[in-house]
Tab-separated table of C-alpha atoms and ligand atoms in Angstrom:
chain	number	residue	atom	x	y	z
A	1	UNK	CA	-27.667	15.199	3.446
A	2	UNK	CA	-25.614	12.683	1.604
A	3	UNK	CA	-25.429	8.999	1.709
A	4	UNK	CA	-21.966	7.336	1.403
A	5	UNK	CA	-22.943	3.436	0.664
A	6	UNK	CA	-19.624	1.515	1.207
A	7	UNK	CA	-20.294	-1.713	-0.896
A	8	UNK	CA	-18.156	-5.221	0.494
A	9	UNK	CA	-17.136	-7.203	-1.249
A	10	UNK	CA	-17.902	-6.322	-4.470
A	11	UNK	CA	-14.255	-5.499	-5.648
A	12	UNK	CA	-12.998	-3.448	-8.181
A	13	UNK	CA	-9.200	-5.020	-8.540
A	14	UNK	CA	-6.293	-4.176	-6.846
A	15	UNK	CA	-4.812	-0.742	-6.776
A	16	UNK	CA	-1.728	-0.628	-7.890
A	17	UNK	CA	0.606	1.315	-5.714
A	18	UNK	CA	2.455	2.555	-8.789
A	19	UNK	CA	-0.918	4.457	-9.355
A	20	UNK	CA	0.307	7.004	-6.595
A	21	UNK	CA	3.861	7.718	-8.883
A	22	UNK	CA	5.784	10.777	-9.651
A	23	UNK	CA	7.851	12.675	-12.296
A	24	UNK	CA	11.204	14.557	-11.931
A	25	UNK	CA	11.956	15.961	-15.304
A	26	UNK	CA	15.463	18.136	-15.732
A	27	UNK	CA	13.297	20.927	-16.432
A	28	UNK	CA	13.058	24.348	-14.940
A	29	UNK	CA	13.922	24.138	-10.820
A	30	UNK	CA	12.728	20.064	-10.616
A	31	UNK	CA	16.353	18.915	-9.894
A	32	UNK	CA	18.415	21.436	-9.754
A	33	UNK	CA	18.247	23.840	-6.485
A	34	UNK	CA	14.980	21.429	-6.269
A	35	UNK	CA	15.661	18.227	-4.919
A	36	UNK	CA	19.723	18.488	-6.039
A	37	UNK	CA	21.748	21.079	-4.347
A	38	UNK	CA	25.232	19.713	-4.883
A	39	UNK	CA	27.447	18.050	-2.367
A	40	UNK	CA	29.325	21.282	-1.338
A	41	UNK	CA	26.276	22.964	-0.511
A	42	UNK	CA	25.374	24.579	2.822
A	43	UNK	CA	21.741	23.443	2.283
A	44	UNK	CA	21.619	20.088	4.224
A	45	UNK	CA	21.497	17.542	1.632
A	46	UNK	CA	22.517	13.929	1.421
A	47	UNK	CA	25.063	12.930	-1.437
A	48	UNK	CA	23.874	16.391	-3.045
A	49	UNK	CA	19.928	15.798	-2.350
A	50	UNK	CA	18.317	18.337	-0.314
A	51	UNK	CA	17.522	16.334	2.929
A	52	UNK	CA	14.192	17.863	3.339
A	53	UNK	CA	13.297	16.596	0.612
A	54	UNK	CA	14.408	13.096	0.935
A	55	UNK	CA	12.691	13.078	4.310
A	56	UNK	CA	9.114	14.383	3.404
A	57	UNK	CA	9.145	12.668	0.402
A	58	UNK	CA	9.951	9.082	2.122
A	59	UNK	CA	7.186	9.660	4.194
A	60	UNK	CA	4.422	9.645	1.894
A	61	UNK	CA	5.633	6.296	0.298
A	62	UNK	CA	6.386	6.900	-3.335
A	63	UNK	CA	6.040	3.852	-5.179
A	64	UNK	CA	7.745	5.287	-8.597
A	65	UNK	CA	9.726	8.362	-9.857
A	66	UNK	CA	9.598	8.769	-13.896
A	67	UNK	CA	13.170	10.604	-15.233
A	68	UNK	CA	14.254	12.320	-17.073
A	69	UNK	CA	11.441	13.778	-19.021
A	70	UNK	CA	9.104	14.666	-20.466
A	71	UNK	CA	9.953	16.139	-23.406
A	72	UNK	CA	13.710	16.143	-22.004
A	73	UNK	CA	14.218	12.646	-22.519
A	74	UNK	CA	14.140	12.912	-26.139
A	75	UNK	CA	17.398	14.895	-25.966
A	76	UNK	CA	19.361	12.824	-23.537
A	77	UNK	CA	21.996	11.068	-23.868
A	78	UNK	CA	22.675	8.819	-20.881
A	79	UNK	CA	26.304	8.912	-21.693
A	80	UNK	CA	26.909	12.546	-20.413
A	81	UNK	CA	25.590	11.868	-16.900
A	82	UNK	CA	27.942	9.277	-16.525
A	83	UNK	CA	31.572	9.880	-15.167
A	84	UNK	CA	33.719	12.601	-13.770
A	85	UNK	CA	33.828	14.710	-17.332
A	86	UNK	CA	30.167	15.693	-17.709
A	87	UNK	CA	29.231	18.387	-20.858
A	88	UNK	CA	26.965	20.782	-20.654
A	89	UNK	CA	24.504	20.641	-23.047
A	90	UNK	CA	21.403	22.535	-24.527
A	91	UNK	CA	18.556	20.946	-22.502
A	92	UNK	CA	15.092	20.577	-24.016
A	93	UNK	CA	13.698	23.588	-22.117
A	94	UNK	CA	17.159	26.119	-22.694
A	95	UNK	CA	14.896	27.464	-25.595
A	96	UNK	CA	12.257	28.457	-23.152
A	97	UNK	CA	14.557	29.389	-20.351
A	98	UNK	CA	18.156	29.909	-21.259
A	99	UNK	CA	18.712	27.322	-18.944
A	100	UNK	CA	21.832	24.813	-19.944
A	101	UNK	CA	22.000	21.505	-18.483
A	102	UNK	CA	25.031	20.571	-16.266
A	103	UNK	CA	24.289	16.973	-16.161
A	104	UNK	CA	25.482	16.963	-12.636
A	105	UNK	CA	22.347	14.363	-12.513
A	106	UNK	CA	23.005	11.608	-13.896
A	107	UNK	CA	21.538	7.650	-13.856
A	108	UNK	CA	23.981	7.449	-10.734
A	109	UNK	CA	23.160	10.191	-8.732
A	110	UNK	CA	19.440	9.995	-9.755
A	111	UNK	CA	19.293	6.245	-8.527
A	112	UNK	CA	21.323	7.534	-5.282
A	113	UNK	CA	17.988	9.574	-4.691
A	114	UNK	CA	15.596	6.574	-5.524
A	115	UNK	CA	17.414	4.473	-3.124
A	116	UNK	CA	17.129	7.446	-0.412
A	117	UNK	CA	13.688	7.645	-0.950
A	118	UNK	CA	13.013	4.072	-1.402
A	119	UNK	CA	11.074	4.361	-4.656
A	120	UNK	CA	11.248	2.314	-7.621
A	121	UNK	CA	12.640	3.992	-11.007
A	122	UNK	CA	10.911	4.592	-14.511
A	123	UNK	CA	13.153	5.879	-16.791
A	124	UNK	CA	11.961	7.445	-20.527
A	125	UNK	CA	14.496	6.515	-23.330
A	126	UNK	CA	14.991	8.546	-26.123
A	127	UNK	CA	13.421	7.337	-29.470
A	128	UNK	CA	13.975	10.430	-31.260
A	129	UNK	CA	17.387	11.219	-31.244
A	130	UNK	CA	19.203	7.857	-29.949
A	131	UNK	CA	19.287	4.527	-32.152
A	132	UNK	CA	18.062	1.383	-30.469
A	133	UNK	CA	21.620	0.404	-29.670
A	134	UNK	CA	22.221	3.344	-27.274
A	135	UNK	CA	19.217	2.501	-25.347
A	136	UNK	CA	20.162	-0.811	-25.228
A	137	UNK	CA	23.872	0.191	-23.999
A	138	UNK	CA	22.126	2.193	-21.210
A	139	UNK	CA	19.835	-0.838	-20.365
A	140	UNK	CA	22.763	-3.054	-20.435
A	141	UNK	CA	24.791	-0.439	-18.235
A	142	UNK	CA	21.739	-0.222	-15.943
A	143	UNK	CA	20.485	-4.118	-15.605
A	144	UNK	CA	23.212	-6.412	-16.288
A	145	UNK	CA	24.183	-8.483	-13.247
A	146	UNK	CA	27.966	-7.377	-11.519
A	147	UNK	CA	30.640	-8.218	-13.816
A	148	UNK	CA	28.704	-9.524	-16.318
A	149	UNK	CA	29.401	-7.089	-19.178
A	150	UNK	CA	31.974	-4.429	-20.383
A	151	UNK	CA	28.904	-1.768	-19.450
A	152	UNK	CA	28.573	-3.762	-15.960
A	153	UNK	CA	32.023	-3.377	-14.862
A	154	UNK	CA	31.833	0.446	-16.093
A	155	UNK	CA	29.269	0.852	-13.805
A	156	UNK	CA	31.118	-0.859	-11.292
A	157	UNK	CA	33.801	1.221	-11.602
A	158	UNK	CA	31.826	4.491	-11.352
A	159	UNK	CA	30.514	3.196	-7.592
A	160	UNK	CA	27.424	0.647	-8.576
A	161	UNK	CA	28.454	-2.940	-8.579
A	162	UNK	CA	24.846	-4.203	-8.298
A	163	UNK	CA	22.151	-3.666	-10.560
A	164	UNK	CA	19.827	-0.412	-10.347
A	165	UNK	CA	16.775	-1.280	-9.631
A	166	UNK	CA	14.527	0.081	-12.801
A	167	UNK	CA	11.378	-2.141	-13.707
A	168	UNK	CA	9.878	0.640	-15.706
A	169	UNK	CA	11.329	2.105	-19.397
A	170	UNK	CA	9.146	4.260	-21.238
A	171	UNK	CA	9.649	3.828	-25.166
A	172	UNK	CA	9.829	7.423	-26.093
A	173	UNK	CA	7.722	10.352	-25.022
A	174	UNK	CA	5.158	12.885	-26.303
A	175	UNK	CA	5.883	11.098	-29.902
A	176	UNK	CA	3.401	12.957	-31.186
A	177	UNK	CA	4.823	16.485	-30.520
A	178	UNK	CA	8.048	16.998	-28.912
A	179	UNK	CA	9.377	13.383	-29.192
A	180	UNK	CA	9.907	14.026	-33.289
A	181	UNK	CA	6.589	14.884	-33.967
A	182	UNK	CA	5.497	11.472	-35.744
A	183	UNK	CA	2.278	9.834	-36.854
A	184	UNK	CA	0.885	6.982	-35.273
A	185	UNK	CA	1.465	4.474	-37.527
A	186	UNK	CA	5.353	5.470	-37.754
A	187	UNK	CA	5.481	5.548	-34.262
A	188	UNK	CA	3.927	1.883	-33.451
A	189	UNK	CA	6.429	0.640	-35.947
A	190	UNK	CA	9.460	2.776	-34.232
A	191	UNK	CA	7.916	1.136	-30.862
A	192	UNK	CA	8.273	-1.913	-31.870
A	193	UNK	CA	12.178	-1.283	-33.079
A	194	UNK	CA	12.767	-0.274	-29.777
A	195	UNK	CA	10.903	-2.144	-27.973
A	196	UNK	CA	12.339	-5.382	-29.531
A	197	UNK	CA	16.074	-4.652	-28.355
A	198	UNK	CA	15.237	-3.080	-24.764
A	199	UNK	CA	13.203	-6.146	-24.258
A	200	UNK	CA	16.089	-8.370	-25.457
A	201	UNK	CA	18.097	-7.242	-22.648
A	202	UNK	CA	15.438	-7.872	-20.280
A	203	UNK	CA	12.379	-9.696	-19.879
A	204	UNK	CA	11.380	-8.287	-16.477
A	205	UNK	CA	11.146	-4.724	-17.382
A	206	UNK	CA	8.083	-3.858	-17.914
A	207	UNK	CA	7.974	-1.261	-21.586
A	208	UNK	CA	5.400	1.532	-22.110
A	209	UNK	CA	4.527	2.595	-25.191
A	210	UNK	CA	3.680	6.470	-26.264
A	211	UNK	CA	-0.036	6.897	-25.929
A	212	UNK	CA	-2.140	9.993	-26.694
A	213	UNK	CA	-2.406	13.725	-25.660
A	214	UNK	CA	-5.518	13.872	-23.771
A	215	UNK	CA	-8.840	13.879	-26.231
A	216	UNK	CA	-6.179	13.105	-29.361
A	217	UNK	CA	-7.714	9.442	-29.573
A	218	UNK	CA	-6.471	9.316	-33.310
A	219	UNK	CA	-3.181	8.680	-31.817
A	220	UNK	CA	-4.732	5.601	-29.694
A	221	UNK	CA	-6.581	4.078	-32.881
A	222	UNK	CA	-3.299	4.723	-35.200
A	223	UNK	CA	-1.120	3.169	-32.542
A	224	UNK	CA	-3.086	0.409	-30.618
A	225	UNK	CA	-3.490	-1.953	-33.326
A	226	UNK	CA	-0.044	-2.091	-34.922
A	227	UNK	CA	1.970	-2.396	-31.490
A	228	UNK	CA	3.403	-5.683	-30.477
A	229	UNK	CA	3.109	-7.342	-26.947
A	230	UNK	CA	6.608	-6.250	-25.643
A	231	UNK	CA	4.936	-2.926	-24.701
A	232	UNK	CA	2.430	-3.868	-21.692
A	233	UNK	CA	1.622	-0.559	-20.892
A	234	UNK	CA	-0.086	2.702	-22.716
A	235	UNK	CA	0.842	6.072	-21.519
A	236	UNK	CA	-1.272	9.144	-21.862
A	237	UNK	CA	-1.036	12.756	-20.621
A	238	UNK	CA	-3.984	14.934	-19.486
A	239	UNK	CA	-2.878	18.042	-17.978
A	240	UNK	CA	-6.237	19.472	-17.231
A	241	UNK	CA	-4.618	22.860	-17.100
A	242	UNK	CA	-5.588	26.416	-15.871
A	243	UNK	CA	-8.817	28.506	-15.334
A	244	UNK	CA	-8.173	31.722	-14.432
A	245	UNK	CA	-5.164	32.950	-12.094
A	246	UNK	CA	-3.656	29.867	-9.691
A	247	UNK	CA	-4.267	32.092	-6.614
A	248	UNK	CA	-6.898	34.593	-7.258
A	249	UNK	CA	-9.411	32.664	-8.960
A	250	UNK	CA	-12.851	32.883	-9.093
A	251	UNK	CA	-16.136	30.790	-7.999
A	252	UNK	CA	-16.765	29.612	-11.446
A	253	UNK	CA	-13.107	29.279	-12.495
A	254	UNK	CA	-13.078	26.767	-8.993
A	255	UNK	CA	-15.766	25.181	-11.039
A	256	UNK	CA	-14.270	25.246	-14.255
A	257	UNK	CA	-11.231	23.638	-13.251
A	258	UNK	CA	-13.116	20.436	-11.524
A	259	UNK	CA	-15.492	20.171	-14.747
A	260	UNK	CA	-11.684	19.824	-16.793
A	261	UNK	CA	-10.472	17.631	-13.992
A	262	UNK	CA	-13.460	15.358	-14.040
A	263	UNK	CA	-12.551	15.031	-17.942
A	264	UNK	CA	-9.958	12.637	-16.797
A	265	UNK	CA	-12.340	9.850	-16.136
A	266	UNK	CA	-13.962	10.078	-19.959
A	267	UNK	CA	-10.314	10.178	-21.337
A	268	UNK	CA	-9.506	6.917	-19.230
A	269	UNK	CA	-12.769	5.352	-20.738
A	270	UNK	CA	-12.365	6.363	-24.044
A	271	UNK	CA	-8.642	5.130	-24.385
A	272	UNK	CA	-9.933	1.753	-22.695
A	273	UNK	CA	-12.356	1.442	-24.974
A	274	UNK	CA	-10.223	1.215	-28.089
A	275	UNK	CA	-7.856	-1.065	-26.469
A	276	UNK	CA	-10.619	-3.494	-25.707
A	277	UNK	CA	-12.004	-2.960	-28.845
A	278	UNK	CA	-8.824	-4.683	-30.458
A	279	UNK	CA	-9.157	-7.011	-28.066
A	280	UNK	CA	-6.207	-5.567	-25.708
A	281	UNK	CA	-7.212	-5.091	-22.178
A	282	UNK	CA	-5.481	-8.326	-20.929
A	283	UNK	CA	-1.865	-7.049	-22.257
A	284	UNK	CA	-1.995	-3.277	-22.446
A	285	UNK	CA	-2.670	-1.269	-19.414
A	286	UNK	CA	-2.767	2.655	-19.084
A	287	UNK	CA	-0.155	4.616	-18.112
A	288	UNK	CA	-1.369	7.997	-17.189
A	289	UNK	CA	2.495	9.063	-16.796
A	290	UNK	CA	1.854	12.953	-16.930
A	291	UNK	CA	-1.280	14.443	-15.092
A	292	UNK	CA	-2.063	17.822	-12.993
A	293	UNK	CA	-2.676	21.242	-13.325
A	294	UNK	CA	-0.763	23.686	-15.382
A	295	UNK	CA	-1.285	27.227	-14.721
A	296	UNK	CA	0.350	30.437	-16.101
A	297	UNK	CA	4.108	30.952	-14.676
A	298	UNK	CA	4.856	33.355	-12.306
A	299	UNK	CA	3.315	32.392	-8.833
A	300	UNK	CA	5.936	30.231	-7.415
A	301	UNK	CA	8.270	31.444	-4.845
A	302	UNK	CA	11.079	32.101	-6.796
A	303	UNK	CA	8.350	34.767	-9.376
A	304	UNK	CA	8.610	32.975	-12.639
A	305	UNK	CA	12.851	32.355	-12.672
A	306	UNK	CA	12.342	28.648	-12.463
A	307	UNK	CA	10.029	27.592	-15.796
A	308	UNK	CA	6.493	26.529	-14.892
A	309	UNK	CA	6.753	27.000	-11.213
A	310	UNK	CA	3.202	27.804	-9.704
A	311	UNK	CA	1.713	27.485	-6.442
A	312	UNK	CA	-0.279	25.126	-5.632
A	313	UNK	CA	-3.542	26.494	-3.335
A	314	UNK	CA	-6.655	24.408	-1.827
A	315	UNK	CA	-8.103	23.624	-5.507
A	316	UNK	CA	-4.773	21.888	-7.210
A	317	UNK	CA	-5.362	19.535	-3.604
A	318	UNK	CA	-9.189	19.085	-4.577
A	319	UNK	CA	-7.986	18.538	-8.160
A	320	UNK	CA	-5.638	15.776	-6.765
A	321	UNK	CA	-8.130	14.174	-4.722
A	322	UNK	CA	-10.920	13.702	-7.460
A	323	UNK	CA	-8.005	12.102	-9.888
A	324	UNK	CA	-6.495	10.054	-7.415
A	325	UNK	CA	-10.353	9.168	-6.556
A	326	UNK	CA	-10.999	8.284	-10.750
A	327	UNK	CA	-7.384	6.543	-10.857
A	328	UNK	CA	-8.733	4.190	-7.750
A	329	UNK	CA	-12.371	3.820	-9.174
A	330	UNK	CA	-10.453	2.390	-12.667
A	331	UNK	CA	-7.745	0.620	-11.008
A	332	UNK	CA	-8.517	-2.450	-13.524
A	333	UNK	CA	-7.152	-0.323	-16.284
A	334	UNK	CA	-4.459	1.699	-14.843
A	335	UNK	CA	-0.821	-0.270	-14.482
A	336	UNK	CA	0.512	3.430	-13.339
A	337	UNK	CA	-0.028	6.992	-12.483
A	338	UNK	CA	2.866	10.106	-12.606
A	339	UNK	CA	1.587	13.565	-11.273
A	340	UNK	CA	3.480	16.226	-12.708
A	341	UNK	CA	6.065	17.330	-11.493
A	342	UNK	CA	8.137	16.788	-8.121
A	343	UNK	CA	9.560	20.174	-7.085
A	344	UNK	CA	9.270	23.674	-8.167
A	345	UNK	CA	7.036	23.106	-11.365
A	346	UNK	CA	3.565	22.084	-12.365
A	347	UNK	CA	1.434	20.694	-9.836
A	348	UNK	CA	4.410	20.316	-7.399
A	349	UNK	CA	4.296	18.530	-3.879
A	350	UNK	CA	7.224	20.546	-3.080
A	351	UNK	CA	8.660	24.311	-3.472
A	352	UNK	CA	12.360	24.830	-2.522
A	353	UNK	CA	15.069	27.412	-3.044
A	354	UNK	CA	18.162	28.256	-1.243
A	355	UNK	CA	17.613	26.638	2.426
A	356	UNK	CA	13.971	26.425	2.350
A	357	UNK	CA	11.799	23.645	1.406
A	358	UNK	CA	7.790	23.726	1.906
A	359	UNK	CA	4.975	20.980	1.078
A	360	UNK	CA	2.041	22.036	-0.842
A	361	UNK	CA	-1.359	20.945	-0.341
A	362	UNK	CA	-1.028	18.185	-2.644
A	363	UNK	CA	1.555	16.637	-0.680
A	364	UNK	CA	-0.873	16.002	2.229
A	365	UNK	CA	-3.269	14.590	-0.260
A	366	UNK	CA	-0.898	12.045	-1.513
A	367	UNK	CA	0.037	11.648	2.305
A	368	UNK	CA	-3.733	11.334	3.238
A	369	UNK	CA	-4.273	8.845	0.162
A	370	UNK	CA	-1.014	6.547	0.509
A	371	UNK	CA	-3.185	3.594	2.170
A	372	UNK	CA	-4.709	2.994	-0.830
A	373	UNK	CA	-1.668	1.698	-2.506
A	374	UNK	CA	-2.171	-2.113	-3.214
A	375	UNK	CA	-5.389	-2.414	-1.353
A	376	UNK	CA	-8.576	-3.686	-2.940
A	377	UNK	CA	-10.626	-1.213	-4.177
A	378	UNK	CA	-14.641	-1.241	-3.813
A	379	UNK	CA	-17.864	0.002	-4.776
A	380	UNK	CA	-19.045	3.157	-3.356
A	381	UNK	CA	-22.283	5.083	-4.191
A	382	UNK	CA	-23.582	8.799	-3.498
A	383	UNK	CA	-27.048	9.649	-3.104
A	384	UNK	CA	-27.837	13.790	-3.212
A	385	UNK	CA	-31.102	14.549	-1.992
A	386	UNK	CA	-30.194	18.211	-2.103
A	387	UNK	CA	-27.602	19.398	-4.408
A	388	UNK	CA	-25.859	19.080	-8.144
A	389	UNK	CA	-24.829	15.571	-8.265
A	390	UNK	CA	-21.107	15.423	-9.129
A	391	UNK	CA	-19.757	17.344	-6.006
A	392	UNK	CA	-18.624	14.704	-3.987
A	393	UNK	CA	-15.656	12.411	-5.463
A	394	UNK	CA	-15.326	9.514	-3.426
A	395	UNK	CA	-13.319	6.034	-3.619
A	396	UNK	CA	-12.962	3.361	-1.233
A	397	UNK	CA	-10.332	0.438	-0.556
A	398	UNK	CA	-9.574	-2.363	2.043
A	399	UNK	CA	-6.595	-3.818	2.855
A	400	UNK	CA	-6.862	-6.335	5.518
A	401	UNK	CA	-8.924	-5.510	8.526
A	402	UNK	CA	-8.600	-1.604	7.075
A	403	UNK	CA	-10.934	0.392	4.797
A	404	UNK	CA	-9.702	3.379	3.923
A	405	UNK	CA	-12.519	6.002	2.370
A	406	UNK	CA	-11.201	9.368	0.640
A	407	UNK	CA	-13.465	11.964	-0.378
A	408	UNK	CA	-12.884	15.562	-2.206
A	409	UNK	CA	-16.100	18.121	-1.751
A	410	UNK	CA	-15.942	19.737	-5.506
A	411	UNK	CA	-17.931	22.695	-3.875
A	412	UNK	CA	-16.642	25.970	-3.143
A	413	UNK	CA	-19.311	27.049	-1.395
A	414	UNK	CA	-21.251	24.024	0.631
A	415	UNK	CA	-20.320	21.831	3.401
A	416	UNK	CA	-21.736	18.589	2.914
A	417	UNK	CA	-22.975	16.480	5.508
A	418	UNK	CA	-22.596	12.812	4.248
A	419	UNK	CA	-23.470	9.732	6.155
A	420	UNK	CA	-21.805	6.349	5.613
A	421	UNK	CA	-23.302	2.922	5.377
A	422	UNK	CA	-21.664	-0.569	4.995
A	423	UNK	CA	-23.811	-2.937	2.557
A	424	UNK	CA	-22.344	-6.299	3.350
A	425	UNK	CA	-19.684	-5.461	5.608
A	426	UNK	CA	-19.963	-4.310	9.402
A	427	UNK	CA	-17.918	-1.045	10.061
A	428	UNK	CA	-16.765	-0.665	13.468
A	429	UNK	CA	-18.212	2.578	14.715
A	430	UNK	CA	-14.851	4.268	15.950
A	431	UNK	CA	-12.708	5.373	13.155
A	432	UNK	CA	-10.449	8.081	12.162
A	433	UNK	CA	-10.577	10.948	10.147
A	434	UNK	CA	-7.943	13.335	8.530
A	435	UNK	CA	-9.217	16.871	7.102
A	436	UNK	CA	-7.141	18.740	4.541
A	437	UNK	CA	-9.401	21.977	4.354
A	438	UNK	CA	-9.487	26.082	4.989
A	439	UNK	CA	-12.031	28.599	4.828
A	440	UNK	CA	-10.058	30.492	2.092
A	441	UNK	CA	-10.224	27.968	-1.572
A	442	UNK	CA	-6.878	30.276	-2.382
A	443	UNK	CA	-5.372	28.853	0.805
A	444	UNK	CA	-1.279	28.117	0.272
A	445	UNK	CA	1.901	27.425	1.853
A	446	UNK	CA	4.555	29.747	1.191
A	447	UNK	CA	8.170	30.371	2.705
A	448	UNK	CA	6.883	32.662	5.050
A	449	UNK	CA	3.561	30.383	6.328
A	450	UNK	CA	4.599	26.910	5.301
A	451	UNK	CA	1.851	25.684	7.554
A	452	UNK	CA	-1.646	27.760	6.497
A	453	UNK	CA	-2.536	24.668	5.004
A	454	UNK	CA	-2.270	21.212	7.047
A	455	UNK	CA	-4.218	18.383	7.800
A	456	UNK	CA	-5.917	17.481	10.970
A	457	UNK	CA	-6.711	14.030	12.415
A	458	UNK	CA	-9.216	13.705	14.891
A	459	UNK	CA	-11.212	10.179	16.124
A	460	UNK	CA	-14.363	9.649	13.952
A	461	UNK	CA	-17.350	8.358	15.263
A	462	UNK	CA	-19.175	6.580	12.279
A	463	UNK	CA	-22.841	6.401	13.385
A	464	UNK	CA	-22.662	10.339	13.149
A	465	UNK	CA	-22.813	12.467	9.934
A	466	UNK	CA	-19.115	13.266	8.108
A	467	UNK	CA	-18.765	17.254	7.670
A	468	UNK	CA	-16.961	17.647	4.617
A	469	UNK	CA	-16.082	21.487	4.560
A	470	UNK	CA	-16.480	23.041	1.068
A	471	UNK	CA	-13.357	22.905	-1.086
A	472	UNK	CA	-12.253	20.237	1.442
A	473	UNK	CA	-10.762	16.472	1.215
A	474	UNK	CA	-11.003	13.563	3.949
A	475	UNK	CA	-9.480	10.604	4.767
A	476	UNK	CA	-11.369	8.192	6.606
A	477	UNK	CA	-9.894	5.207	8.583
A	478	UNK	CA	-12.426	1.936	9.391
A	479	UNK	CA	-11.857	-1.402	11.081
A	480	UNK	CA	-14.217	-3.986	9.429
A	481	UNK	CA	-15.045	-7.455	10.278
B	501	AHR	O1	5.427	17.932	-17.752
B	501	AHR	C1	5.907	19.235	-18.466
B	501	AHR	C2	6.391	19.011	-19.835
B	501	AHR	O2	4.949	18.207	-20.444
B	501	AHR	C3	6.873	17.307	-20.343
B	501	AHR	O3	8.152	17.817	-20.535
B	501	AHR	C4	6.230	16.810	-21.720
B	501	AHR	O4	5.968	15.572	-21.783
B	501	AHR	C5	4.959	17.474	-21.566
B	501	AHR	O5	4.475	18.023	-22.606
């Protein structure tokens, strides 16, 4: 038996809704035949976007969607995606899959999708191949008040008189690699140059500098002291990668994946420590704008025709639960996070092809956790009498009179029996619990069996222990006094 103490009012801070953010790059099948099917498609759509995805995505309250990349952002010219004559270009990823970029989805279409699903947009600006003036013009086009500039008038002619809602802008992407292969000090200077002009267009948008790649802290050391106060976010990427086959992994590979996923916490702390060492903790927060598993290609429904498309099992769902718990527990340091990617790709929430669209177990985790958005994270302690210390991942938050407790069982062999106790808070005896679990840790949804993994919600009596199945996830909602 384990004990979970929920300590209130010991608050850790507010969980920024944007921690539950997403990412949709022009890569593989994310956009084309993923979210976008085209206006003339037989697939039910709203102005070209797959209706199924609009409805299901909207239901999990997505707070922010990053676009157009990733690496693709560093070869993107926003002018290619405006107006009637759209050129076909070599995509960043064409060298991998031979697929060129038709530019059917540009700024207006992407923002239409955001409006349809009710999310804000986070644009990644091209700092490798475009001038600061070119990026400034994109911002002018998107953000200037109706009729106020020539570019705002062009936006109106193209169908959107009012400014777009794009409060977040990345100043480059992975500039230590695909984004120009820069050295950190050089990037910091470039970032200041671009951010100066970007900030000059709008003081209201948040600008995020390119941060480090997983454990490569020399980038953090080289950039953080040299950035100026125009950038208020430090984007960091950490993919916990692969451990065996995405569908037929062993118990040992399950555990290895959990260990790799837990490393997210260390990476957050190490980056944060450097930010604090430079006294920037009040002005520069972490933006984990790419995270997730990255399995070998070929397990998705299109069998490898879509670059990086992969199936997503209960293992990916538990990685999601663990990662989101880490973010909640470090919400004082994290401004935003974006799981990579939305559809038909790495750690996806949706798999779609032709007329079919299904959700992965990870989708259900985002649904179960959505009540954390904007809530106050509180302290939790799990005591273990009988097994290894880190087998339960937990976070909890309070919003009004409700507490949401989310748990992941990182063991793929042992169910956990957990009793809950409030410290400093009276928990009402009646609650609700939603469990996402399956007796087979390899379980996943397919085009043929889309409901193999689905959550079940029941009443929960807090005075009795919770049985958290092995490789399972729980979300408990309790009223508090
Ligand atoms: O998400 C796939 C790729 O991973 C992104 O384009 C890039 O930023 C990262 O290396």
